[in-house]
Short mmCIF file of C-alpha atoms in Angstrom, two decimals:
data_model
loop_
_atom_site.label_atom_id
_atom_site.label_comp_id
_atom_site.label_asym_id
_atom_site.label_seq_id
_atom_site.Cartn_x
_atom_site.Cartn_y
_atom_site.Cartn_z
CA MET A 1 0.22 0.06 -0.11
CA THR A 2 1.46 3.45 -1.06
CA ILE A 3 1.53 6.32 1.36
CA LEU A 4 -1.30 7.79 -0.67
CA GLU A 5 -3.31 5.11 -0.07
CA LYS A 6 -2.76 4.96 3.43
CA ARG A 7 -3.68 8.52 3.88
CA GLU A 8 -6.87 8.23 1.84
CA GLU A 9 -7.80 5.08 4.03
CA ALA A 10 -7.01 7.12 7.33
CA ALA A 11 -9.08 10.03 5.96
CA GLU A 12 -11.84 7.81 4.92
CA LYS A 13 -12.09 6.15 8.51
CA GLU A 14 -11.89 9.52 10.29
CA TYR A 15 -14.86 10.57 8.11
CA VAL A 16 -16.93 7.58 9.07
CA THR A 17 -15.75 8.03 12.62
CA LYS A 18 -17.21 11.59 12.80
CA LEU A 19 -20.32 10.65 11.06
CA GLU A 20 -21.08 7.88 13.57
CA GLN A 21 -20.38 10.10 16.40
CA THR A 22 -22.47 12.96 14.99
CA PHE A 23 -25.40 10.26 14.59
CA ARG A 24 -24.78 8.95 18.28
CA VAL A 25 -24.73 12.45 19.60
CA ARG A 26 -27.69 13.45 18.04
CA ALA A 27 -29.58 10.15 19.05
CA ARG A 28 -28.64 10.70 22.49
CA ARG A 29 -29.85 14.18 22.44
CA ASP A 30 -33.29 13.11 21.12
CA ARG A 31 -33.39 10.52 23.91
CA LEU A 32 -32.73 13.16 26.66
CA LEU A 33 -35.09 15.47 24.93
CA SER A 34 -37.95 12.93 24.60
CA ARG A 35 -37.75 12.13 28.25
CA TRP A 36 -37.87 15.66 29.38
CA ALA A 37 -40.55 16.34 26.82
CA ALA A 38 -42.66 13.22 27.61
CA ASP A 39 -42.40 14.62 31.49
CA LEU A 40 -44.11 17.94 30.30
CA ILE A 41 -46.95 16.40 28.32
CA GLY A 42 -47.47 13.42 30.54
CA ARG A 43 -46.59 10.70 28.35
CA ARG A 44 -45.48 7.56 30.50
CA ASP A 45 -44.26 5.61 27.27
CA VAL A 46 -41.13 7.26 26.95
CA ASP A 47 -39.68 4.78 24.87
CA ALA A 48 -42.41 4.65 22.30
CA TYR A 49 -42.36 8.61 22.50
CA PHE A 50 -38.75 8.59 21.71
CA GLY A 51 -39.29 6.68 18.51
CA GLU A 52 -41.95 9.39 17.36
CA VAL A 53 -39.22 11.93 17.94
CA MET A 54 -36.66 10.03 15.90
CA THR A 55 -39.04 9.42 13.12
CA ALA A 56 -39.96 13.15 12.94
CA GLY A 57 -36.16 13.76 13.11
CA LEU A 58 -35.36 11.46 10.19
CA ALA A 59 -38.29 13.10 8.14
CA GLU A 60 -36.66 16.55 7.78
CA ALA A 61 -32.93 17.28 7.57
CA GLY A 62 -31.23 18.86 10.43
CA ASP A 63 -33.16 19.35 13.62
CA GLU A 64 -36.46 21.12 12.43
CA GLY A 65 -38.24 17.82 12.39
CA VAL A 66 -37.47 17.01 15.89
CA PHE A 67 -38.16 20.71 16.91
CA ARG A 68 -41.60 20.65 15.55
CA LYS A 69 -42.62 17.35 16.80
CA ILE A 70 -41.84 18.22 20.22
CA TRP A 71 -43.08 21.93 19.88
CA SER A 72 -46.42 20.66 18.58
CA ASP A 73 -46.71 18.29 21.39
CA LEU A 74 -45.85 20.85 23.99
CA GLN A 75 -48.56 23.48 22.33
CA SER A 76 -51.10 20.61 22.50
CA VAL A 77 -51.04 20.20 26.15
CA GLY A 78 -50.66 24.02 26.77
CA ALA A 79 -46.97 23.78 28.09
CA SER A 80 -45.74 27.22 28.91
CA ILE A 81 -42.56 27.29 27.09
CA GLU A 82 -41.50 29.66 24.25
CA GLN A 83 -39.89 28.28 21.09
CA GLU A 84 -36.59 29.83 21.85
CA GLY A 85 -36.60 28.09 25.44
CA LEU A 86 -37.21 24.81 23.47
CA ARG A 87 -34.35 25.61 21.16
CA GLU A 88 -32.20 26.18 24.08
CA THR A 89 -33.29 23.19 26.05
CA MET A 90 -32.19 21.45 22.52
CA ARG A 91 -28.84 23.07 22.85
CA LYS A 92 -28.38 22.03 26.36
CA PHE A 93 -28.95 18.55 25.56
CA SER A 94 -26.74 18.55 22.43
CA LEU A 95 -23.87 19.48 24.69
CA ASP A 96 -24.70 17.02 27.47
CA ALA A 97 -24.99 14.32 24.78
CA ALA A 98 -21.76 15.06 23.15
CA GLN A 99 -20.05 14.82 26.73
CA GLN A 100 -21.89 11.62 27.16
CA VAL A 101 -20.64 9.93 23.92
CA ARG A 102 -17.05 11.35 24.59
CA LEU A 103 -17.06 9.60 27.99
CA ALA A 104 -18.39 6.32 26.57
CA ASP A 105 -15.82 6.31 23.74
CA ALA A 106 -13.19 7.24 26.26
CA ASP A 107 -14.31 4.24 28.62
CA GLN A 108 -14.48 2.02 25.41
CA GLN A 109 -10.72 2.98 24.37
CA ARG A 110 -9.50 2.21 27.90
CA SER A 111 -11.22 -1.10 28.09
CA SER A 112 -9.99 -2.02 24.71
#
């Protein structure tokens, strides 16, 4: 294998790793957000609600599908939260999720 091929392979692995990490962070964020929202709207079936949120997230690129789903559900029960409040909560859970994924990755590397 030439140096160029090795560099290309390393770049591809790094790209795939970043994509996987981004997906895991988003899924973790959506799980945290689903638990939070389920509590506010009175849903006891948190896992089923998480599935609904994930489906909404896959239906639209970016975070808008998740935002619209949760915003609609919060509005349907008259929750007193502004759109910017929901967006801020999403940002907070994104940061929390990123930290949790990094810690899980570090634990996995230590145990390998």
